[in-house]
PDB file of C-alpha atoms in Angstrom:
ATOM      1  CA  UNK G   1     -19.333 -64.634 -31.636  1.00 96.00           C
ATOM      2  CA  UNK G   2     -16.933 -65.732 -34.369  1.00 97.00           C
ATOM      3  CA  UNK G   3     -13.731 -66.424 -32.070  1.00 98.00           C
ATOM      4  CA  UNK G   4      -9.942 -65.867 -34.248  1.00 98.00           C
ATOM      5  CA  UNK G   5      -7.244 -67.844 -33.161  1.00 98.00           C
ATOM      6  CA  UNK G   6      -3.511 -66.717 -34.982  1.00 98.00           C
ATOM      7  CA  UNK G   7      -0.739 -69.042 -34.817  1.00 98.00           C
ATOM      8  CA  UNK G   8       2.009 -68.975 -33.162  1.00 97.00           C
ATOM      9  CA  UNK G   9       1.587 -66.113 -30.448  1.00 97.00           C
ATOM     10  CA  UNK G  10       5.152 -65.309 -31.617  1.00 97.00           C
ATOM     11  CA  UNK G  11       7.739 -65.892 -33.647  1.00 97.00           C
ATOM     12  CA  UNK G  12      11.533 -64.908 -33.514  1.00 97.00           C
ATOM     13  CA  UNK G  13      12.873 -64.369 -37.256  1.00 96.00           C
ATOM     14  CA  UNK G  14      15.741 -62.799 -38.979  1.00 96.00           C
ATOM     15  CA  UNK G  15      15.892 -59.727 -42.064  1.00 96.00           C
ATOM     16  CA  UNK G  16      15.341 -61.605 -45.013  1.00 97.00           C
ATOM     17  CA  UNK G  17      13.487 -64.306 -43.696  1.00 97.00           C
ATOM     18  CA  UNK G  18       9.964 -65.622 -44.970  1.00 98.00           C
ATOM     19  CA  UNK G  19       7.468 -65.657 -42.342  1.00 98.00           C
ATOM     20  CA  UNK G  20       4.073 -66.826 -42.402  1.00 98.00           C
ATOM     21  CA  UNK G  21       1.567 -66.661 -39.647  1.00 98.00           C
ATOM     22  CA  UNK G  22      -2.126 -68.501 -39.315  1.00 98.00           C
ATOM     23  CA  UNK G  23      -5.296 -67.412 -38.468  1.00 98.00           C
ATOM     24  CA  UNK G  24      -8.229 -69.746 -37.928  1.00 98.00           C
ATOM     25  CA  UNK G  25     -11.867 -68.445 -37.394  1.00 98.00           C
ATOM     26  CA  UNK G  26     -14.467 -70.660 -35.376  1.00 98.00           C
ATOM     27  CA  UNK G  27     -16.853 -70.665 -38.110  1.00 98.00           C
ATOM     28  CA  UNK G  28     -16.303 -70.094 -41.995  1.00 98.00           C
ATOM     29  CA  UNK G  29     -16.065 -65.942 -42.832  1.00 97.00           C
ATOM     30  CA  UNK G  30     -16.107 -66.606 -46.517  1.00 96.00           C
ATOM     31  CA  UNK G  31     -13.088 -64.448 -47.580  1.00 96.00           C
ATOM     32  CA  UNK G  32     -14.200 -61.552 -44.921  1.00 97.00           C
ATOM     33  CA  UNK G  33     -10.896 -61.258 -43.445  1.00 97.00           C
ATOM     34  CA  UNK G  34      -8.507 -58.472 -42.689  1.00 98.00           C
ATOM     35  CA  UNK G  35      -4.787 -58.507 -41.334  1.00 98.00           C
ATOM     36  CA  UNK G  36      -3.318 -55.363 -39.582  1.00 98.00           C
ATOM     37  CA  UNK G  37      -0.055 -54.837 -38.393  1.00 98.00           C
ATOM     38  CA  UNK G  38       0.433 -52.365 -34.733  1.00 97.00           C
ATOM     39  CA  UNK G  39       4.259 -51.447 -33.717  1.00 97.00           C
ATOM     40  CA  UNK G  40       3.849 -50.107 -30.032  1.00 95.00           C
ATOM     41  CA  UNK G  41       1.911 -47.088 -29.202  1.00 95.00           C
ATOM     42  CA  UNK G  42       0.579 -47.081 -32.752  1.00 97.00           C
ATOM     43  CA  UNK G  43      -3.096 -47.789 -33.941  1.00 98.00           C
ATOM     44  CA  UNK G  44      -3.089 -51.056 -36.216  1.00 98.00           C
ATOM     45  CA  UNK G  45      -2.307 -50.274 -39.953  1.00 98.00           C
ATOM     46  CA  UNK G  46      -4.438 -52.204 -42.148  1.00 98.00           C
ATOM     47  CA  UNK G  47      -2.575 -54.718 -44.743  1.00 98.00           C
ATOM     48  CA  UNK G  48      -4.444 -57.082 -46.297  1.00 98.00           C
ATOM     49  CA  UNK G  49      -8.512 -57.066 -46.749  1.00 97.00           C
ATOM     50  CA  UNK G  50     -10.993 -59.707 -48.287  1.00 97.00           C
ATOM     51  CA  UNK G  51      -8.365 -61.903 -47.065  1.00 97.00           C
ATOM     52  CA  UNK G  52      -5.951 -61.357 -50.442  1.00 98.00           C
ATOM     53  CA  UNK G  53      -6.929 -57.493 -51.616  1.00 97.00           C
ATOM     54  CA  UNK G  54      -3.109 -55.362 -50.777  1.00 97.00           C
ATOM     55  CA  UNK G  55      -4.225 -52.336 -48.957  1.00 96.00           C
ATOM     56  CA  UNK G  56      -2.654 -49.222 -51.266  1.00 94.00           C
ATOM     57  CA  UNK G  57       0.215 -48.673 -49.996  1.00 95.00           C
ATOM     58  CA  UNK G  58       1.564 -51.772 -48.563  1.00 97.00           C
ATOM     59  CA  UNK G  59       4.381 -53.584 -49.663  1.00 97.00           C
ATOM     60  CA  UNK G  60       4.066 -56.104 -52.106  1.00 97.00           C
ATOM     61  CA  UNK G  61       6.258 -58.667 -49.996  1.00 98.00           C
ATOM     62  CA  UNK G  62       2.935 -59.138 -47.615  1.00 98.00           C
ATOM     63  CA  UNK G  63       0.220 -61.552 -49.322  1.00 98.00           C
ATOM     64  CA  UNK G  64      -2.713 -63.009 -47.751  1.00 98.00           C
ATOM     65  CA  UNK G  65      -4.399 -65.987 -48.605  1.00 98.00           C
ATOM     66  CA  UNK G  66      -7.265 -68.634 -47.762  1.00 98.00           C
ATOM     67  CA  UNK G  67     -10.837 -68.827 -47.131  1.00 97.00           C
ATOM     68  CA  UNK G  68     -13.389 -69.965 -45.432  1.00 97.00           C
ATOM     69  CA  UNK G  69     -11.791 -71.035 -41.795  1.00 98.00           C
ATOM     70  CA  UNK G  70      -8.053 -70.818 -42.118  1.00 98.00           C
ATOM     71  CA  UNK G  71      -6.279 -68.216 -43.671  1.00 98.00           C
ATOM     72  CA  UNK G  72      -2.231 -66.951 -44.008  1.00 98.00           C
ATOM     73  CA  UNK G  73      -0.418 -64.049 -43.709  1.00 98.00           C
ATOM     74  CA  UNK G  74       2.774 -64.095 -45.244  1.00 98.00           C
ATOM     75  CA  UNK G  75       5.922 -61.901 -45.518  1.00 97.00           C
ATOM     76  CA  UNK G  76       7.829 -63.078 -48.093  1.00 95.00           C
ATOM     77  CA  UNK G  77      11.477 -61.084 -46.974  1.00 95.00           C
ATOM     78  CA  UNK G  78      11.565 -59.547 -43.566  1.00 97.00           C
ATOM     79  CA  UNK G  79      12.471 -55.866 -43.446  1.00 97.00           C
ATOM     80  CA  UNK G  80      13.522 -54.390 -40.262  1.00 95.00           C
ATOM     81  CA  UNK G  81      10.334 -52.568 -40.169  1.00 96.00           C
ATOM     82  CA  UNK G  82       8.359 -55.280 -40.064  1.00 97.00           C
ATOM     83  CA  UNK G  83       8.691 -56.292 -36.293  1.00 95.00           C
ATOM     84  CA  UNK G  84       5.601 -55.974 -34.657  1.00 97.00           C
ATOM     85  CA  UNK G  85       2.824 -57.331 -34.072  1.00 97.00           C
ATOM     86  CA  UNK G  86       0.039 -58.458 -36.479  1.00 98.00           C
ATOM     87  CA  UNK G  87      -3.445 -59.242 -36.040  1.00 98.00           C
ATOM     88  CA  UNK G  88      -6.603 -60.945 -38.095  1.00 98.00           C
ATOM     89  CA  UNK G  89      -9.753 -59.682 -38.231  1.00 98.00           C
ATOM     90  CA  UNK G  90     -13.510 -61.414 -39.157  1.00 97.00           C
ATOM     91  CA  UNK G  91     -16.349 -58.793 -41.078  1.00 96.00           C
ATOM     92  CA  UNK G  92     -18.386 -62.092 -41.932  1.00 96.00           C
ATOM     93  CA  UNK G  93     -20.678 -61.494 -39.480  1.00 95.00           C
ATOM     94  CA  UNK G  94     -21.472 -59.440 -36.084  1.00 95.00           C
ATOM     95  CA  UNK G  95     -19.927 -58.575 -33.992  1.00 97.00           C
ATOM     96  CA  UNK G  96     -16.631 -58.008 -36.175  1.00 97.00           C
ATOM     97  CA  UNK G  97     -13.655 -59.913 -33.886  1.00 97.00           C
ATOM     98  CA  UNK G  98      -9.922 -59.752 -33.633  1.00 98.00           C
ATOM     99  CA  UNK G  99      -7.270 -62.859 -33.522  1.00 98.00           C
ATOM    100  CA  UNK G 100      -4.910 -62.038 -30.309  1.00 97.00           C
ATOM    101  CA  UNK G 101      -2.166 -60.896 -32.142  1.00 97.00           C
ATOM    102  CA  UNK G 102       0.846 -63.078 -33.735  1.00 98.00           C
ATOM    103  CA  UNK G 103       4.688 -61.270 -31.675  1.00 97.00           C
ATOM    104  CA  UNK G 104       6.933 -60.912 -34.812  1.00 97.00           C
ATOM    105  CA  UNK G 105      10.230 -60.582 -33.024  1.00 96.00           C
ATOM    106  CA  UNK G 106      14.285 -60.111 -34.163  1.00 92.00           C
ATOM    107  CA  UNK G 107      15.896 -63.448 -33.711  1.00 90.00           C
TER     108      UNK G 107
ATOM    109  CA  UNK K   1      -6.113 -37.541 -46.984  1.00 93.00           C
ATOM    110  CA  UNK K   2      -8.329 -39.028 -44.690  1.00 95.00           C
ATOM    111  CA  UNK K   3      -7.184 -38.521 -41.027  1.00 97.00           C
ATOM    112  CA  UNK K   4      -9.328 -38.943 -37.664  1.00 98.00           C
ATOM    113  CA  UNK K   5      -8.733 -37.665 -34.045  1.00 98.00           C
ATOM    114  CA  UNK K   6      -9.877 -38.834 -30.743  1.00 98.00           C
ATOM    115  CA  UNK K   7     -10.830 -36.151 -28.066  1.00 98.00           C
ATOM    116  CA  UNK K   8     -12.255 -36.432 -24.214  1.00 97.00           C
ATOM    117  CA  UNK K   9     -11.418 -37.355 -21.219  1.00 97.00           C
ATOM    118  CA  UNK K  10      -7.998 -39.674 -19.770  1.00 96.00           C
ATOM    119  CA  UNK K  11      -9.940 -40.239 -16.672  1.00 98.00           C
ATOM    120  CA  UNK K  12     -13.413 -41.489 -15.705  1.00 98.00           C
ATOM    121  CA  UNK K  13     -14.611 -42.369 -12.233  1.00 98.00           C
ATOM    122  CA  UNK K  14     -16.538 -45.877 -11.720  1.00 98.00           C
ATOM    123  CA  UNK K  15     -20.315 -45.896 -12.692  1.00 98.00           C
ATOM    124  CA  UNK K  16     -20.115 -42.695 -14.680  1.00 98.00           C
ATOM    125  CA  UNK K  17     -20.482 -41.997 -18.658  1.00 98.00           C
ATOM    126  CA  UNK K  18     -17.502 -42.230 -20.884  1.00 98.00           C
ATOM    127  CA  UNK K  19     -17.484 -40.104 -23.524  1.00 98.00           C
ATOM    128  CA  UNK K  20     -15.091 -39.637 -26.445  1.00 98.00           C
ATOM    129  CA  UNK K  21     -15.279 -37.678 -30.281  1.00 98.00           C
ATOM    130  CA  UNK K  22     -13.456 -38.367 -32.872  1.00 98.00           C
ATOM    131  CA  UNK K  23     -12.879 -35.743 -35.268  1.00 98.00           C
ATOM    132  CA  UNK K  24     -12.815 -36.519 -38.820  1.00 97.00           C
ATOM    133  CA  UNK K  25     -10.855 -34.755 -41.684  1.00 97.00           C
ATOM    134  CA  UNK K  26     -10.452 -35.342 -45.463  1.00 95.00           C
ATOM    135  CA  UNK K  27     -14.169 -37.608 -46.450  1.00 94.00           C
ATOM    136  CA  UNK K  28     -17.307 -36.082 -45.505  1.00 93.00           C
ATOM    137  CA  UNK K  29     -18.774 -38.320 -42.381  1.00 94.00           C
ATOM    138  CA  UNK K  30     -22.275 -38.168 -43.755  1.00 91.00           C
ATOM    139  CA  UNK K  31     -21.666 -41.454 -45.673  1.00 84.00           C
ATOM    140  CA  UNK K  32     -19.204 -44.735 -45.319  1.00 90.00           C
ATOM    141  CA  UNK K  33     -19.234 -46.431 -42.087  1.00 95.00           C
ATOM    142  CA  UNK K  34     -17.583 -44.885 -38.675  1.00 97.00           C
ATOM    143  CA  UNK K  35     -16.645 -47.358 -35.918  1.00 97.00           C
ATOM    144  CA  UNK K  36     -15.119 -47.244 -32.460  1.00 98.00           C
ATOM    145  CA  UNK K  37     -12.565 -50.108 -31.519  1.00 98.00           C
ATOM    146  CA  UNK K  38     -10.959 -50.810 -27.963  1.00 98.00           C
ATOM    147  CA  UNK K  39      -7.508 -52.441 -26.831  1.00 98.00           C
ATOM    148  CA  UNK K  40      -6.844 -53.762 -23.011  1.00 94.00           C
ATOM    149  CA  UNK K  41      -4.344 -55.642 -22.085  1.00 81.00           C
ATOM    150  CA  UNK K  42      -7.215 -58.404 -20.749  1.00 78.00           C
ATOM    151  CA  UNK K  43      -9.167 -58.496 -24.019  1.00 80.00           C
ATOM    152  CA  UNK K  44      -7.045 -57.851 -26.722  1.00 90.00           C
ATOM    153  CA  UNK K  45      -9.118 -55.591 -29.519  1.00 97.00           C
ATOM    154  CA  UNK K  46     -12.368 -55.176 -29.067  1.00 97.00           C
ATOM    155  CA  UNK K  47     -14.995 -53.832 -31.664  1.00 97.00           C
ATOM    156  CA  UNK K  48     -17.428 -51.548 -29.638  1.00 98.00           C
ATOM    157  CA  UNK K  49     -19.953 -50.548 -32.751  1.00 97.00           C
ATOM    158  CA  UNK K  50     -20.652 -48.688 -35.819  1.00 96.00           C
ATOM    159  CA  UNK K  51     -22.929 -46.218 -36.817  1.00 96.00           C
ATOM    160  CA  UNK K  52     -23.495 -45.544 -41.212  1.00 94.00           C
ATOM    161  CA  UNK K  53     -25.283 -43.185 -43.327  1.00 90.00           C
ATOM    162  CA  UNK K  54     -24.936 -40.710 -39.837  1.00 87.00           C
ATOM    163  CA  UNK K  55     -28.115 -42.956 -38.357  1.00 90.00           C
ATOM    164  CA  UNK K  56     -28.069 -46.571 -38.464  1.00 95.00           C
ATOM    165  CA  UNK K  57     -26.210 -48.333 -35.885  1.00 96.00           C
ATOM    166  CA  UNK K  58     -24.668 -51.754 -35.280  1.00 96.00           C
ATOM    167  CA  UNK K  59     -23.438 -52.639 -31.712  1.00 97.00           C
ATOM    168  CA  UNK K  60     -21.323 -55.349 -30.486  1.00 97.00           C
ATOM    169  CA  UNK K  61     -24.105 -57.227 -27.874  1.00 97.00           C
ATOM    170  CA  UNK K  62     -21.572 -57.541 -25.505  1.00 96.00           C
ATOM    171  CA  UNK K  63     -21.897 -53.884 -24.586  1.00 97.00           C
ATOM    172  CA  UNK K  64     -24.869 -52.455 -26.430  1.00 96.00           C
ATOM    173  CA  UNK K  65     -26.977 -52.158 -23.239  1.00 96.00           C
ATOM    174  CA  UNK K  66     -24.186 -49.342 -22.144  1.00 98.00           C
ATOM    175  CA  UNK K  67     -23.100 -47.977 -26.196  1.00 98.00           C
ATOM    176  CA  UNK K  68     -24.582 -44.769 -28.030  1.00 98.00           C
ATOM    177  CA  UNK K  69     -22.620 -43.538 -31.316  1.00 98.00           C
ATOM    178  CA  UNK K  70     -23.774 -40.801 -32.646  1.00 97.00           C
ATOM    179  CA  UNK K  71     -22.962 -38.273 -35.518  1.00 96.00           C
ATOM    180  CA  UNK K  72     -22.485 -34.624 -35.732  1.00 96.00           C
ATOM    181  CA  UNK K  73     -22.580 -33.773 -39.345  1.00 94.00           C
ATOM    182  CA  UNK K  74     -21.958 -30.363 -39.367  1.00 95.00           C
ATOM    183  CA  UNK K  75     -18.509 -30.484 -37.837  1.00 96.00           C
ATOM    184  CA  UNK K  76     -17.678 -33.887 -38.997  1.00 97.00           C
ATOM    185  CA  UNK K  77     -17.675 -35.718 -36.177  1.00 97.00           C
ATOM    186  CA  UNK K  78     -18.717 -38.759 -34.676  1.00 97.00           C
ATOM    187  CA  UNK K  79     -19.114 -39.867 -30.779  1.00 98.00           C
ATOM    188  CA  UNK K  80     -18.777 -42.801 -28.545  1.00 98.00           C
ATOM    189  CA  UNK K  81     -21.151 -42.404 -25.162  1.00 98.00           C
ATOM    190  CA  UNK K  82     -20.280 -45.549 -22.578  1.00 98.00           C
ATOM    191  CA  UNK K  83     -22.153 -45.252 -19.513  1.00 98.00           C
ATOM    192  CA  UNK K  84     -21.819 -47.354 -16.177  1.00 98.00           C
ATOM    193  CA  UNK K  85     -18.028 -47.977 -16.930  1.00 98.00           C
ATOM    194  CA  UNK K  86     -15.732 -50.110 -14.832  1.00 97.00           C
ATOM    195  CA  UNK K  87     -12.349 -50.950 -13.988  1.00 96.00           C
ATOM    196  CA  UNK K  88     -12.869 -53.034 -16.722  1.00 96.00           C
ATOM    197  CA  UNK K  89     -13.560 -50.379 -19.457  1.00 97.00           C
ATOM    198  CA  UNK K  90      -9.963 -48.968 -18.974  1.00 97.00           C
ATOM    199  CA  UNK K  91      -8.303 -48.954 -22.734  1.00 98.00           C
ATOM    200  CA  UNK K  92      -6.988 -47.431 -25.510  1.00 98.00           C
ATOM    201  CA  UNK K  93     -10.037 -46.328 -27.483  1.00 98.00           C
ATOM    202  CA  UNK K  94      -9.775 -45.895 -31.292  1.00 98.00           C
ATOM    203  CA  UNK K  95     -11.863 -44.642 -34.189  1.00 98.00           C
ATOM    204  CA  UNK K  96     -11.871 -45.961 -37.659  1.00 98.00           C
ATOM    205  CA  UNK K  97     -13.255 -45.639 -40.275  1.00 97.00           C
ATOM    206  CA  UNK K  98     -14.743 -48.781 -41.844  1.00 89.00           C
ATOM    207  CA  UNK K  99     -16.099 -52.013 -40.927  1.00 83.00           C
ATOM    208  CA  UNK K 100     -16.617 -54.386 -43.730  1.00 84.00           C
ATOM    209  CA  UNK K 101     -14.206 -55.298 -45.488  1.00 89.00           C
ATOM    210  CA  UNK K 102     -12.072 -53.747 -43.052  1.00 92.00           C
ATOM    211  CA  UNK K 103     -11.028 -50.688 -40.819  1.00 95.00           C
ATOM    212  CA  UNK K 104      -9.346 -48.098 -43.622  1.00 94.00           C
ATOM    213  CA  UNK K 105      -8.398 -45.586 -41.300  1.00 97.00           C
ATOM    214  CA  UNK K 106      -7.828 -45.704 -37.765  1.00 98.00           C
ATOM    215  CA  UNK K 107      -7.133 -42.787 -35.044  1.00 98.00           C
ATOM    216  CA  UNK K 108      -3.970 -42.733 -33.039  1.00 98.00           C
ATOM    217  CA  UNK K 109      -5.699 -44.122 -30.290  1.00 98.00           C
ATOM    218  CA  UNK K 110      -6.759 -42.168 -26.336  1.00 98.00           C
ATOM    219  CA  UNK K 111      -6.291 -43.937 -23.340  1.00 97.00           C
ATOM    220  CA  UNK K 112      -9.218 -44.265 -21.022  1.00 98.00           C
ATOM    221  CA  UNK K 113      -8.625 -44.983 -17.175  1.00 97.00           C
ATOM    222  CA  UNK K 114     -11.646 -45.841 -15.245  1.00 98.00           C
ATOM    223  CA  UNK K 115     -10.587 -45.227 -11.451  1.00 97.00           C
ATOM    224  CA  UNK K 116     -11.791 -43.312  -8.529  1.00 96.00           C
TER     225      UNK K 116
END
Protein backbone atom coordinates (compact mmCIF):
# COMPACT_ATOMS: atom_id res chain seq x y z
CA UNK A 1 0.00 0.00 0.00
CA UNK A 2 0.88 3.58 -0.93
CA UNK A 3 1.33 5.04 2.77
CA UNK A 4 0.46 9.35 2.99
CA UNK A 5 2.22 11.14 5.45
CA UNK A 6 0.78 15.17 5.93
CA UNK A 7 2.88 17.56 7.67
CA UNK A 8 2.61 18.94 10.55
CA UNK A 9 -0.19 16.89 12.49
CA UNK A 10 -1.28 20.45 13.43
CA UNK A 11 -0.93 23.76 13.17
CA UNK A 12 -2.21 26.77 15.32
CA UNK A 13 -2.89 29.90 12.90
CA UNK A 14 -4.69 33.12 12.97
CA UNK A 15 -7.80 34.72 10.36
CA UNK A 16 -5.91 36.01 7.66
CA UNK A 17 -3.05 33.94 7.85
CA UNK A 18 -1.47 31.80 4.90
CA UNK A 19 -1.21 28.28 5.74
CA UNK A 20 0.22 25.56 3.87
CA UNK A 21 0.28 21.95 4.80
CA UNK A 22 2.41 18.83 3.13
CA UNK A 23 1.59 15.64 2.06
CA UNK A 24 4.15 13.07 0.99
CA UNK A 25 3.15 9.65 -0.60
CA UNK A 26 5.58 6.54 -0.25
CA UNK A 27 5.76 6.05 -3.84
CA UNK A 28 5.11 8.59 -6.81
CA UNK A 29 0.94 8.95 -7.53
CA UNK A 30 1.58 10.98 -10.61
CA UNK A 31 -0.82 13.93 -9.93
CA UNK A 32 -3.60 11.34 -8.42
CA UNK A 33 -4.14 13.26 -5.39
CA UNK A 34 -7.10 14.64 -3.55
CA UNK A 35 -7.35 17.00 -0.38
CA UNK A 36 -10.59 17.04 1.77
CA UNK A 37 -11.36 19.07 4.53
CA UNK A 38 -13.83 17.29 7.77
CA UNK A 39 -15.05 19.86 10.68
CA UNK A 40 -16.32 17.40 13.49
CA UNK A 41 -19.16 15.12 13.01
CA UNK A 42 -19.10 15.95 9.31
CA UNK A 43 -18.11 13.59 6.34
CA UNK A 44 -14.87 15.08 4.56
CA UNK A 45 -15.75 17.72 1.83
CA UNK A 46 -13.67 17.28 -1.10
CA UNK A 47 -11.34 20.44 -2.16
CA UNK A 48 -8.85 19.90 -4.40
CA UNK A 49 -8.54 16.76 -7.00
CA UNK A 50 -5.72 15.72 -9.55
CA UNK A 51 -3.73 17.40 -7.01
CA UNK A 52 -4.50 21.22 -8.53
CA UNK A 53 -8.28 20.77 -10.19
CA UNK A 54 -10.71 23.35 -7.48
CA UNK A 55 -13.62 21.20 -6.68
CA UNK A 56 -16.87 23.55 -7.86
CA UNK A 57 -17.63 25.21 -5.25
CA UNK A 58 -14.64 25.77 -3.20
CA UNK A 59 -13.07 28.85 -2.52
CA UNK A 60 -10.55 30.11 -4.64
CA UNK A 61 -8.15 30.96 -1.58
CA UNK A 62 -7.40 26.92 -1.39
CA UNK A 63 -4.79 25.77 -4.22
CA UNK A 64 -3.09 22.57 -4.45
CA UNK A 65 0.01 21.84 -5.98
CA UNK A 66 2.88 19.18 -6.74
CA UNK A 67 3.36 15.87 -8.16
CA UNK A 68 4.72 12.90 -8.10
CA UNK A 69 5.69 12.31 -4.14
CA UNK A 70 5.17 15.59 -2.38
CA UNK A 71 2.42 17.73 -2.80
CA UNK A 72 0.83 21.20 -0.91
CA UNK A 73 -2.20 22.34 0.22
CA UNK A 74 -2.42 25.84 0.69
CA UNK A 75 -4.86 28.46 2.10
CA UNK A 76 -3.86 31.54 1.03
CA UNK A 77 -6.13 33.83 3.89
CA UNK A 78 -7.64 31.93 6.73
CA UNK A 79 -11.38 32.35 7.19
CA UNK A 80 -12.91 31.38 10.38
CA UNK A 81 -14.47 28.54 8.64
CA UNK A 82 -11.61 27.03 7.75
CA UNK A 83 -10.59 25.31 11.12
CA UNK A 84 -10.65 21.82 10.79
CA UNK A 85 -9.07 19.28 9.81
CA UNK A 86 -7.75 18.36 6.32
CA UNK A 87 -6.68 15.27 4.81
CA UNK A 88 -4.75 13.89 1.42
CA UNK A 89 -5.76 11.24 -0.46
CA UNK A 90 -3.74 8.74 -3.22
CA UNK A 91 -6.14 7.24 -6.48
CA UNK A 92 -2.70 6.25 -8.19
CA UNK A 93 -3.09 2.95 -7.41
CA UNK A 94 -5.05 0.28 -5.08
CA UNK A 95 -6.01 0.36 -2.52
CA UNK A 96 -6.86 4.26 -2.56
CA UNK A 97 -5.18 5.63 1.05
CA UNK A 98 -5.64 8.59 3.30
CA UNK A 99 -2.75 10.96 4.95
CA UNK A 100 -3.73 11.11 8.90
CA UNK A 101 -5.10 14.32 8.83
CA UNK A 102 -3.18 17.86 9.22
CA UNK A 103 -5.27 19.80 12.98
CA UNK A 104 -5.84 23.37 11.57
CA UNK A 105 -6.41 25.11 14.86
CA UNK A 106 -7.21 29.08 16.10
CA UNK A 107 -4.01 30.41 17.48
CA UNK B 1 -28.20 17.49 -6.60
CA UNK B 2 -26.52 14.49 -5.84
CA UNK B 3 -27.08 13.40 -2.16
CA UNK B 4 -26.46 9.80 -0.51
CA UNK B 5 -27.75 8.22 2.80
CA UNK B 6 -26.46 5.55 4.98
CA UNK B 7 -29.04 3.09 6.60
CA UNK B 8 -28.61 -0.19 9.05
CA UNK B 9 -27.73 -1.06 12.05
CA UNK B 10 -25.68 1.16 15.21
CA UNK B 11 -24.93 -2.12 16.76
CA UNK B 12 -23.40 -5.45 15.72
CA UNK B 13 -22.40 -8.29 18.00
CA UNK B 14 -18.75 -9.93 17.51
CA UNK B 15 -18.43 -12.54 14.63
CA UNK B 16 -21.66 -11.51 12.96
CA UNK B 17 -22.36 -9.69 9.40
CA UNK B 18 -22.38 -5.97 9.18
CA UNK B 19 -24.53 -4.66 6.90
CA UNK B 20 -25.21 -1.10 5.75
CA UNK B 21 -27.18 0.71 2.37
CA UNK B 22 -26.66 3.70 1.22
CA UNK B 23 -29.35 5.30 -0.56
CA UNK B 24 -28.61 7.36 -3.47
CA UNK B 25 -30.55 10.43 -4.86
CA UNK B 26 -30.03 12.88 -7.78
CA UNK B 27 -27.48 10.49 -10.55
CA UNK B 28 -28.74 7.24 -11.53
CA UNK B 29 -26.37 4.47 -9.64
CA UNK B 30 -26.25 2.29 -12.71
CA UNK B 31 -23.04 4.09 -13.86
CA UNK B 32 -19.97 6.18 -12.10
CA UNK B 33 -18.24 4.51 -9.35
CA UNK B 34 -19.89 3.90 -5.65
CA UNK B 35 -17.47 3.35 -2.74
CA UNK B 36 -17.68 2.72 0.98
CA UNK B 37 -15.02 4.54 3.27
CA UNK B 38 -14.42 3.98 7.15
CA UNK B 39 -13.06 6.35 10.04
CA UNK B 40 -11.76 4.91 13.65
CA UNK B 41 -10.08 6.62 15.86
CA UNK B 42 -7.08 3.69 15.51
CA UNK B 43 -6.86 3.86 11.71
CA UNK B 44 -7.70 7.06 10.58
CA UNK B 45 -9.81 6.71 7.03
CA UNK B 46 -9.96 3.72 5.61
CA UNK B 47 -11.11 2.86 1.95
CA UNK B 48 -13.18 -0.44 2.24
CA UNK B 49 -14.00 -0.91 -1.78
CA UNK B 50 -15.83 0.05 -4.80
CA UNK B 51 -18.12 -1.48 -6.97
CA UNK B 52 -18.78 0.41 -10.98
CA UNK B 53 -21.01 -0.09 -13.81
CA UNK B 54 -23.47 -1.89 -10.80
CA UNK B 55 -20.97 -5.19 -11.21
CA UNK B 56 -17.37 -4.83 -11.15
CA UNK B 57 -15.74 -4.57 -7.91
CA UNK B 58 -12.45 -3.37 -6.43
CA UNK B 59 -11.63 -4.24 -2.74
CA UNK B 60 -9.09 -2.95 -0.46
CA UNK B 61 -6.97 -6.57 0.27
CA UNK B 62 -6.84 -5.73 3.65
CA UNK B 63 -10.45 -6.77 4.10
CA UNK B 64 -11.65 -8.34 0.88
CA UNK B 65 -11.75 -11.86 2.39
CA UNK B 66 -14.77 -10.34 4.73
CA UNK B 67 -16.26 -7.31 1.88
CA UNK B 68 -19.35 -7.77 -0.58
CA UNK B 69 -20.76 -4.43 -2.30
CA UNK B 70 -23.41 -4.85 -4.14
CA UNK B 71 -26.02 -2.79 -6.19
CA UNK B 72 -29.70 -2.53 -6.24
CA UNK B 73 -30.57 -0.69 -9.35
CA UNK B 74 -34.02 -0.41 -9.15
CA UNK B 75 -34.16 1.64 -5.98
CA UNK B 76 -30.85 3.21 -6.37
CA UNK B 77 -29.00 1.80 -3.95
CA UNK B 78 -25.87 0.33 -3.15
CA UNK B 79 -24.70 -2.06 -0.07
CA UNK B 80 -21.78 -2.79 2.09
CA UNK B 81 -21.96 -6.65 3.61
CA UNK B 82 -18.87 -7.12 6.36
CA UNK B 83 -18.99 -10.38 7.89
CA UNK B 84 -16.89 -11.78 10.94
CA UNK B 85 -16.58 -8.16 12.41
CA UNK B 86 -14.62 -7.25 15.50
CA UNK B 87 -14.04 -4.83 18.08
CA UNK B 88 -11.95 -3.61 15.59
CA UNK B 89 -14.56 -2.88 12.82
CA UNK B 90 -16.25 -0.25 15.14
CA UNK B 91 -16.43 3.19 12.91
CA UNK B 92 -18.08 5.70 11.25
CA UNK B 93 -18.95 4.16 7.89
CA UNK B 94 -19.44 6.44 4.83
CA UNK B 95 -20.55 6.19 1.22
CA UNK B 96 -19.26 8.18 -1.64
CA UNK B 97 -19.49 8.44 -4.59
CA UNK B 98 -16.26 8.28 -6.61
CA UNK B 99 -12.92 6.88 -6.46
CA UNK B 100 -10.54 8.16 -9.00
CA UNK B 101 -9.84 11.19 -9.12
CA UNK B 102 -11.53 11.53 -5.98
CA UNK B 103 -14.65 10.96 -3.65
CA UNK B 104 -17.39 13.71 -5.17
CA UNK B 105 -19.94 13.05 -2.80
CA UNK B 106 -19.84 11.59 0.47
CA UNK B 107 -22.78 10.47 3.02
CA UNK B 108 -23.07 12.01 6.43
CA UNK B 109 -21.52 9.16 7.83
CA UNK B 110 -23.35 5.97 10.49
CA UNK B 111 -21.60 4.84 13.32
CA UNK B 112 -21.02 1.16 13.67
CA UNK B 113 -20.32 -0.41 17.24
CA UNK B 114 -19.20 -3.92 17.23
CA UNK B 115 -19.87 -5.16 20.96
CA UNK B 116 -21.65 -7.90 22.68
Amino acid sequence: DIQMTQSPSSVSASVGDRVTITCRASQGVSDWLAWYQQKPGKAPKPLIYSASSLQSGVPSRFSGSGSGTDFTLTISSLQPEDFATYYCQQANSFPFTFGQGTRLELK
Amino acid sequence: QVRLLESGPGLVKPSETLSLTCTVSGVSISSLYWSWIRQSPGKGLEWIGYIYDTANTNYNPSLKSRVTISVNTSKNQFSLKLTSVTAADTAVYYCAMGGAPNFDYWGQGTLVTVSS
